[in-house]
mmCIF file of C-alpha atoms in Angstrom:
data_model
loop_
_atom_site.group_PDB
_atom_site.id
_atom_site.type_symbol
_atom_site.label_atom_id
_atom_site.label_comp_id
_atom_site.label_asym_id
_atom_site.label_seq_id
_atom_site.Cartn_x
_atom_site.Cartn_y
_atom_site.Cartn_z
ATOM 1 C CA UNK F 1 13.397 0.987 -19.725
ATOM 2 C CA UNK F 2 14.092 -2.174 -17.767
ATOM 3 C CA UNK F 3 11.156 -4.476 -17.082
ATOM 4 C CA UNK F 4 11.508 -6.624 -14.000
ATOM 5 C CA UNK F 5 10.680 -10.195 -14.904
ATOM 6 C CA UNK F 6 8.637 -12.212 -12.430
ATOM 7 C CA UNK F 7 10.203 -15.284 -10.881
ATOM 8 C CA UNK F 8 8.856 -18.715 -11.800
ATOM 9 C CA UNK F 9 6.488 -19.977 -9.123
ATOM 10 C CA UNK F 10 8.850 -22.764 -8.069
ATOM 11 C CA UNK F 11 12.019 -20.675 -7.700
ATOM 12 C CA UNK F 12 12.553 -18.820 -4.428
ATOM 13 C CA UNK F 13 8.918 -17.751 -4.271
ATOM 14 C CA UNK F 14 6.546 -17.822 -1.337
ATOM 15 C CA UNK F 15 3.288 -19.695 -1.934
ATOM 16 C CA UNK F 16 -0.279 -19.633 -0.646
ATOM 17 C CA UNK F 17 -0.408 -23.329 0.219
ATOM 18 C CA UNK F 18 -1.256 -22.900 3.905
ATOM 19 C CA UNK F 19 -3.929 -21.440 6.183
ATOM 20 C CA UNK F 20 -4.672 -17.722 5.858
ATOM 21 C CA UNK F 21 -6.757 -15.578 8.146
ATOM 22 C CA UNK F 22 -8.796 -12.929 6.307
ATOM 23 C CA UNK F 23 -9.431 -9.644 8.124
ATOM 24 C CA UNK F 24 -11.608 -7.212 6.169
ATOM 25 C CA UNK F 25 -11.247 -3.512 7.022
ATOM 26 C CA UNK F 26 -12.426 -2.301 3.615
ATOM 27 C CA UNK F 27 -15.910 -1.223 4.692
ATOM 28 C CA UNK F 28 -15.288 0.635 7.956
ATOM 29 C CA UNK F 29 -16.017 4.040 6.399
ATOM 30 C CA UNK F 30 -14.631 7.541 6.708
ATOM 31 C CA UNK F 31 -14.008 7.349 10.477
ATOM 32 C CA UNK F 32 -11.381 4.609 9.943
ATOM 33 C CA UNK F 33 -8.045 6.438 10.159
ATOM 34 C CA UNK F 34 -4.993 5.309 8.201
ATOM 35 C CA UNK F 35 -2.895 5.372 11.374
ATOM 36 C CA UNK F 36 -5.114 2.547 12.603
ATOM 37 C CA UNK F 37 -4.154 0.512 9.542
ATOM 38 C CA UNK F 38 -0.450 0.875 10.192
ATOM 39 C CA UNK F 39 -1.003 -0.106 13.830
ATOM 40 C CA UNK F 40 -2.997 -3.175 12.717
ATOM 41 C CA UNK F 41 -0.340 -4.307 10.245
ATOM 42 C CA UNK F 42 2.470 -3.830 12.781
ATOM 43 C CA UNK F 43 0.466 -5.848 15.310
ATOM 44 C CA UNK F 44 -0.320 -8.722 12.941
ATOM 45 C CA UNK F 45 3.254 -8.682 11.607
ATOM 46 C CA UNK F 46 4.621 -9.065 15.155
ATOM 47 C CA UNK F 47 2.328 -11.975 15.996
ATOM 48 C CA UNK F 48 3.062 -13.640 12.633
ATOM 49 C CA UNK F 49 6.717 -13.655 13.604
ATOM 50 C CA UNK F 50 5.833 -15.333 16.886
ATOM 51 C CA UNK F 51 3.151 -17.870 15.963
ATOM 52 C CA UNK F 52 3.458 -18.196 12.178
ATOM 53 C CA UNK F 53 -0.159 -17.284 11.397
ATOM 54 C CA UNK F 54 -0.514 -15.853 7.867
ATOM 55 C CA UNK F 55 -3.066 -13.067 7.342
ATOM 56 C CA UNK F 56 -4.617 -11.256 4.405
ATOM 57 C CA UNK F 57 -5.935 -7.844 5.474
ATOM 58 C CA UNK F 58 -7.926 -5.546 3.198
ATOM 59 C CA UNK F 59 -8.372 -1.857 3.961
ATOM 60 C CA UNK F 60 -9.842 1.307 2.443
ATOM 61 C CA UNK F 61 -9.451 4.873 3.719
ATOM 62 C CA UNK F 62 -11.387 7.938 2.658
ATOM 63 C CA UNK F 63 -9.756 11.149 1.397
ATOM 64 C CA UNK F 64 -6.318 10.551 2.908
ATOM 65 C CA UNK F 65 -2.814 11.351 1.730
ATOM 66 C CA UNK F 66 -0.133 9.221 3.360
ATOM 67 C CA UNK F 67 3.262 10.918 3.390
ATOM 68 C CA UNK F 68 6.661 9.325 3.802
ATOM 69 C CA UNK F 69 9.065 10.493 6.495
ATOM 70 C CA UNK F 70 11.176 12.252 3.848
ATOM 71 C CA UNK F 71 8.116 14.133 2.608
ATOM 72 C CA UNK F 72 7.519 15.483 6.117
ATOM 73 C CA UNK F 73 10.955 17.162 5.989
ATOM 74 C CA UNK F 74 10.387 19.154 2.791
ATOM 75 C CA UNK F 75 11.310 22.848 3.204
ATOM 76 C CA UNK F 76 7.734 24.182 2.974
ATOM 77 C CA UNK F 77 5.835 21.105 4.176
ATOM 78 C CA UNK F 78 3.306 23.230 6.109
ATOM 79 C CA UNK F 79 2.209 24.858 2.829
ATOM 80 C CA UNK F 80 1.949 21.447 1.176
ATOM 81 C CA UNK F 81 -0.220 20.063 3.961
ATOM 82 C CA UNK F 82 -2.413 23.173 3.895
ATOM 83 C CA UNK F 83 -2.944 22.626 0.166
ATOM 84 C CA UNK F 84 -3.984 18.983 0.713
ATOM 85 C CA UNK F 85 -6.385 19.949 3.485
ATOM 86 C CA UNK F 86 -7.919 22.570 1.186
ATOM 87 C CA UNK F 87 -8.613 19.719 -1.262
ATOM 88 C CA UNK F 88 -10.495 17.923 1.519
ATOM 89 C CA UNK F 89 -7.796 15.397 2.444
ATOM 90 C CA UNK F 90 -6.589 14.168 5.822
ATOM 91 C CA UNK F 91 -2.781 13.911 6.047
ATOM 92 C CA UNK F 92 -0.679 11.399 7.997
ATOM 93 C CA UNK F 93 2.944 10.193 7.937
ATOM 94 C CA UNK F 94 3.491 6.438 7.604
ATOM 95 C CA UNK F 95 5.795 4.589 9.968
ATOM 96 C CA UNK F 96 7.776 2.947 7.162
ATOM 97 C CA UNK F 97 9.560 3.911 3.960
ATOM 98 C CA UNK F 98 8.119 5.325 0.770
ATOM 99 C CA UNK F 99 6.729 8.682 -0.344
ATOM 100 C CA UNK F 100 3.321 10.343 -0.719
ATOM 101 C CA UNK F 101 0.359 8.271 -1.946
ATOM 102 C CA UNK F 102 -3.370 8.968 -2.263
ATOM 103 C CA UNK F 103 -5.945 6.784 -0.526
ATOM 104 C CA UNK F 104 -9.651 7.224 -1.187
ATOM 105 C CA UNK F 105 -12.815 5.175 -1.673
ATOM 106 C CA UNK F 106 -11.541 3.953 -5.055
ATOM 107 C CA UNK F 107 -8.234 2.602 -3.721
ATOM 108 C CA UNK F 108 -8.062 -0.916 -2.278
ATOM 109 C CA UNK F 109 -5.136 -1.741 -0.001
ATOM 110 C CA UNK F 110 -4.074 -5.325 0.636
ATOM 111 C CA UNK F 111 -1.541 -6.670 3.115
ATOM 112 C CA UNK F 112 -0.087 -10.176 2.963
ATOM 113 C CA UNK F 113 1.364 -10.742 6.433
ATOM 114 C CA UNK F 114 3.350 -13.856 7.275
ATOM 115 C CA UNK F 115 6.284 -15.263 9.186
ATOM 116 C CA UNK F 116 9.633 -14.216 7.723
ATOM 117 C CA UNK F 117 11.680 -16.944 6.072
ATOM 118 C CA UNK F 118 15.285 -15.761 6.008
ATOM 119 C CA UNK F 119 16.129 -18.471 3.477
ATOM 120 C CA UNK F 120 13.933 -16.669 0.941
ATOM 121 C CA UNK F 121 14.951 -13.351 -0.630
ATOM 122 C CA UNK F 122 13.219 -10.056 0.109
ATOM 123 C CA UNK F 123 12.087 -9.914 -3.527
ATOM 124 C CA UNK F 124 10.103 -13.125 -2.965
ATOM 125 C CA UNK F 125 7.524 -11.177 -0.962
ATOM 126 C CA UNK F 126 7.076 -8.678 -3.785
ATOM 127 C CA UNK F 127 6.849 -11.489 -6.311
ATOM 128 C CA UNK F 128 4.188 -13.246 -4.230
ATOM 129 C CA UNK F 129 1.961 -10.174 -4.344
ATOM 130 C CA UNK F 130 2.733 -9.622 -8.032
ATOM 131 C CA UNK F 131 1.752 -13.191 -8.929
ATOM 132 C CA UNK F 132 -1.505 -12.866 -7.012
ATOM 133 C CA UNK F 133 -2.462 -9.582 -8.713
ATOM 134 C CA UNK F 134 -1.665 -11.024 -12.138
ATOM 135 C CA UNK F 135 -3.934 -13.981 -11.382
ATOM 136 C CA UNK F 136 -6.776 -11.721 -10.179
ATOM 137 C CA UNK F 137 -6.808 -9.739 -13.428
ATOM 138 C CA UNK F 138 -5.794 -12.509 -15.826
ATOM 139 C CA UNK F 139 -9.337 -12.809 -17.302
ATOM 140 C CA UNK F 140 -9.056 -9.283 -18.727
ATOM 141 C CA UNK F 141 -6.225 -10.299 -21.064
ATOM 142 C CA UNK F 142 -3.933 -7.339 -20.329
ATOM 143 C CA UNK F 143 -0.255 -7.793 -19.502
ATOM 144 C CA UNK F 144 0.688 -6.479 -16.060
ATOM 145 C CA UNK F 145 4.342 -5.525 -15.632
ATOM 146 C CA UNK F 146 6.484 -4.673 -12.609
ATOM 147 C CA UNK F 147 9.112 -1.946 -12.996
ATOM 148 C CA UNK F 148 9.557 1.644 -11.858
ATOM 149 C CA UNK F 149 7.225 4.084 -13.578
ATOM 150 C CA UNK F 150 9.171 7.336 -13.780
ATOM 151 C CA UNK F 151 6.815 10.266 -13.324
ATOM 152 C CA UNK F 152 4.462 8.438 -10.938
ATOM 153 C CA UNK F 153 4.079 9.229 -7.258
ATOM 154 C CA UNK F 154 5.931 7.001 -4.779
ATOM 155 C CA UNK F 155 7.907 5.323 -7.594
ATOM 156 C CA UNK F 156 9.604 1.975 -6.984
ATOM 157 C CA UNK F 157 10.899 -1.118 -8.738
ATOM 158 C CA UNK F 158 7.626 -2.949 -8.026
ATOM 159 C CA UNK F 159 5.244 -0.411 -9.515
ATOM 160 C CA UNK F 160 2.540 -2.371 -11.339
ATOM 161 C CA UNK F 161 1.432 -1.055 -14.703
ATOM 162 C CA UNK F 162 -0.466 -1.814 -17.878
ATOM 163 C CA UNK F 163 0.802 -0.259 -21.125
ATOM 164 C CA UNK F 164 3.202 1.919 -19.124
ATOM 165 C CA UNK F 165 0.549 3.403 -16.827
ATOM 166 C CA UNK F 166 0.868 2.710 -13.114
ATOM 167 C CA UNK F 167 -2.141 1.519 -11.118
ATOM 168 C CA UNK F 168 -0.439 0.051 -8.025
ATOM 169 C CA UNK F 169 2.637 0.120 -5.857
ATOM 170 C CA UNK F 170 4.017 -2.575 -3.546
ATOM 171 C CA UNK F 171 5.939 -1.994 -0.337
ATOM 172 C CA UNK F 172 7.271 -4.264 2.385
ATOM 173 C CA UNK F 173 7.721 -3.945 6.140
ATOM 174 C CA UNK F 174 9.506 -6.388 8.462
ATOM 175 C CA UNK F 175 9.054 -6.513 12.236
ATOM 176 C CA UNK F 176 10.383 -9.061 14.724
ATOM 177 C CA UNK F 177 10.328 -12.064 12.443
ATOM 178 C CA UNK F 178 7.193 -11.086 10.538
ATOM 179 C CA UNK F 179 6.820 -9.520 7.109
ATOM 180 C CA UNK F 180 3.962 -7.439 5.704
ATOM 181 C CA UNK F 181 3.776 -7.052 1.922
ATOM 182 C CA UNK F 182 1.435 -4.154 1.200
ATOM 183 C CA UNK F 183 -0.114 -2.942 -2.048
ATOM 184 C CA UNK F 184 -2.389 -0.077 -2.981
ATOM 185 C CA UNK F 185 -4.582 -0.732 -6.022
ATOM 186 C CA UNK F 186 -6.279 2.177 -7.788
ATOM 187 C CA UNK F 187 -9.521 0.425 -8.698
ATOM 188 C CA UNK F 188 -11.619 3.276 -10.047
ATOM 189 C CA UNK F 189 -11.585 7.056 -10.375
ATOM 190 C CA UNK F 190 -8.941 9.061 -12.198
ATOM 191 C CA UNK F 191 -5.326 8.072 -11.678
ATOM 192 C CA UNK F 192 -4.197 11.273 -13.385
ATOM 193 C CA UNK F 193 -6.236 13.482 -11.026
ATOM 194 C CA UNK F 194 -4.723 11.778 -8.002
ATOM 195 C CA UNK F 195 -1.263 12.297 -9.465
ATOM 196 C CA UNK F 196 -2.000 15.944 -10.280
ATOM 197 C CA UNK F 197 -2.860 16.600 -6.632
ATOM 198 C CA UNK F 198 0.399 15.043 -5.427
ATOM 199 C CA UNK F 199 2.331 17.068 -8.032
ATOM 200 C CA UNK F 200 0.755 20.224 -6.604
ATOM 201 C CA UNK F 201 1.570 19.044 -3.075
ATOM 202 C CA UNK F 202 5.252 18.871 -3.986
ATOM 203 C CA UNK F 203 5.105 22.260 -5.717
ATOM 204 C CA UNK F 204 3.670 23.832 -2.559
ATOM 205 C CA UNK F 205 6.101 21.925 -0.295
ATOM 206 C CA UNK F 206 9.277 22.732 -2.249
ATOM 207 C CA UNK F 207 8.734 26.130 -3.908
ATOM 208 C CA UNK F 208 12.112 25.938 -5.621
ATOM 209 C CA UNK F 209 14.068 25.452 -2.384
ATOM 210 C CA UNK F 210 16.844 22.844 -2.156
ATOM 211 C CA UNK F 211 15.731 19.458 -0.789
ATOM 212 C CA UNK F 212 17.621 16.655 0.939
ATOM 213 C CA UNK F 213 16.206 13.991 -1.385
ATOM 214 C CA UNK F 214 15.075 13.737 -4.993
ATOM 215 C CA UNK F 215 11.310 14.037 -4.747
ATOM 216 C CA UNK F 216 9.278 12.651 -7.686
ATOM 217 C CA UNK F 217 8.780 14.934 -10.683
ATOM 218 C CA UNK F 218 5.249 13.781 -11.317
ATOM 219 C CA UNK F 219 3.701 13.466 -14.769
ATOM 220 C CA UNK F 220 -0.018 12.760 -14.180
ATOM 221 C CA UNK F 221 -0.539 10.846 -17.436
ATOM 222 C CA UNK F 222 1.768 8.069 -16.172
ATOM 223 C CA UNK F 223 -0.950 6.925 -13.755
ATOM 224 C CA UNK F 224 -4.409 5.432 -14.233
ATOM 225 C CA UNK F 225 -6.972 3.300 -12.411
ATOM 226 C CA UNK F 226 -7.714 -0.297 -13.330
ATOM 227 C CA UNK F 227 -11.198 0.717 -14.453
ATOM 228 C CA UNK F 228 -9.591 3.121 -16.920
ATOM 229 C CA UNK F 229 -6.962 0.631 -18.087
ATOM 230 C CA UNK F 230 -9.329 -2.322 -18.444
ATOM 231 C CA UNK F 231 -12.182 -0.200 -19.826
ATOM 232 C CA UNK F 232 -14.650 -1.605 -17.324
ATOM 233 C CA UNK F 233 -16.403 -0.364 -14.194
ATOM 234 C CA UNK F 234 -14.654 -2.163 -11.352
ATOM 235 C CA UNK F 235 -15.599 -1.782 -7.699
ATOM 236 C CA UNK F 236 -13.475 -2.321 -4.609
ATOM 237 C CA UNK F 237 -15.775 -5.079 -3.326
ATOM 238 C CA UNK F 238 -15.672 -6.872 -6.686
ATOM 239 C CA UNK F 239 -11.859 -6.874 -6.723
ATOM 240 C CA UNK F 240 -11.820 -8.027 -3.104
ATOM 241 C CA UNK F 241 -13.941 -11.062 -4.013
ATOM 242 C CA UNK F 242 -11.731 -11.834 -7.024
ATOM 243 C CA UNK F 243 -8.682 -11.684 -4.743
ATOM 244 C CA UNK F 244 -10.141 -14.204 -2.305
ATOM 245 C CA UNK F 245 -11.029 -16.514 -5.196
ATOM 246 C CA UNK F 246 -7.500 -16.268 -6.619
ATOM 247 C CA UNK F 247 -5.903 -17.029 -3.270
ATOM 248 C CA UNK F 248 -8.076 -20.114 -2.867
ATOM 249 C CA UNK F 249 -7.255 -21.260 -6.397
ATOM 250 C CA UNK F 250 -3.562 -20.806 -5.569
ATOM 251 C CA UNK F 251 -3.905 -23.102 -2.557
ATOM 252 C CA UNK F 252 -4.854 -20.854 0.369
ATOM 253 C CA UNK F 253 -7.211 -22.144 3.047
ATOM 254 C CA UNK F 254 -9.073 -19.032 4.204
ATOM 255 C CA UNK F 255 -10.745 -18.369 7.564
ATOM 256 C CA UNK F 256 -12.513 -15.317 8.993
ATOM 257 C CA UNK F 257 -10.882 -15.469 12.431
ATOM 258 C CA UNK F 258 -10.531 -12.056 14.057
ATOM 259 C CA UNK F 259 -7.761 -10.619 16.202
ATOM 260 C CA UNK F 260 -6.904 -12.462 19.401
ATOM 261 C CA UNK F 261 -7.139 -10.767 22.791
ATOM 262 C CA UNK F 262 -3.355 -10.435 22.871
ATOM 263 C CA UNK F 263 -3.386 -8.819 19.446
ATOM 264 C CA UNK F 264 -6.051 -6.310 20.495
ATOM 265 C CA UNK F 265 -3.903 -5.272 23.476
ATOM 266 C CA UNK F 266 -0.825 -4.945 21.272
ATOM 267 C CA UNK F 267 -2.822 -2.999 18.668
ATOM 268 C CA UNK F 268 -3.806 -0.395 21.278
ATOM 269 C CA UNK F 269 -0.142 0.087 22.196
ATOM 270 C CA UNK F 270 0.908 0.274 18.542
ATOM 271 C CA UNK F 271 -1.795 2.828 17.765
ATOM 272 C CA UNK F 272 -0.440 5.101 20.497
ATOM 273 C CA UNK F 273 3.091 4.632 19.156
ATOM 274 C CA UNK F 274 2.303 5.370 15.492
ATOM 275 C CA UNK F 275 0.093 8.324 16.471
ATOM 276 C CA UNK F 276 2.844 9.852 18.587
ATOM 277 C CA UNK F 277 5.334 9.358 15.762
ATOM 278 C CA UNK F 278 2.937 10.911 13.254
ATOM 279 C CA UNK F 279 2.440 13.919 15.531
ATOM 280 C CA UNK F 280 6.187 14.405 15.911
ATOM 281 C CA UNK F 281 6.689 14.300 12.128
ATOM 282 C CA UNK F 282 3.895 16.828 11.574
ATOM 283 C CA UNK F 283 4.895 18.938 14.587
ATOM 284 C CA UNK F 284 1.515 18.444 16.226
ATOM 285 C CA UNK F 285 1.487 19.229 19.947
#
């Protein structure tokens, strides 16, 4: 299995040596819908492309499964969604690439949103997030690797793992000169149980019928939470604090500035757009 080596910090890699706005949406509770998060990131990504402001946004959603557009086209998707709802989960379709992932109170999501630099490769954004996560968990003495974990849900070349077990996945979205590098981190709870639910989702959604894409053949024991892998009881708030400390140590100047009035207006428009798209994908009238 190929392991993707990280780039040296001084070679084609974005750095934290500038001002960063920190927006914390990790404690908004169960009423905070994941569609709101995608509208926020699209909004901040657009303004980053215009004014160059870099932003770290943290977010947590309760009992939510986020599907990819391809997932929403599975032959028996209605049965799959019914199964997830029976497990107590809200279901949405993201407005970017990727496949199904689980979000709950034990999963911390982070977005690094900045102005796009076309002189720097797309991989540089992934590497920036990877370097930060390695720094956050460096004190635990476990090697974190980045390569596709076959058998995990939403597999990709920047799956993060320890001893072959995936605890995070990184994605990237680019809008109008801005880039958002997003990661979900399974902090606590059972990674295998989350994976088992997504395996059952695909079983209900496919039922042996032909599909237009190769959906993941999930093996639950390929996934785990950081608490399981590091043999310690980690909390989302604790990891959030460690992340802020790492960014500062890596040169970031952090501020707690909120959204501007223009961003709030754009967010409202983006929320309508992503909600309408979600409803079309799920055939909601």
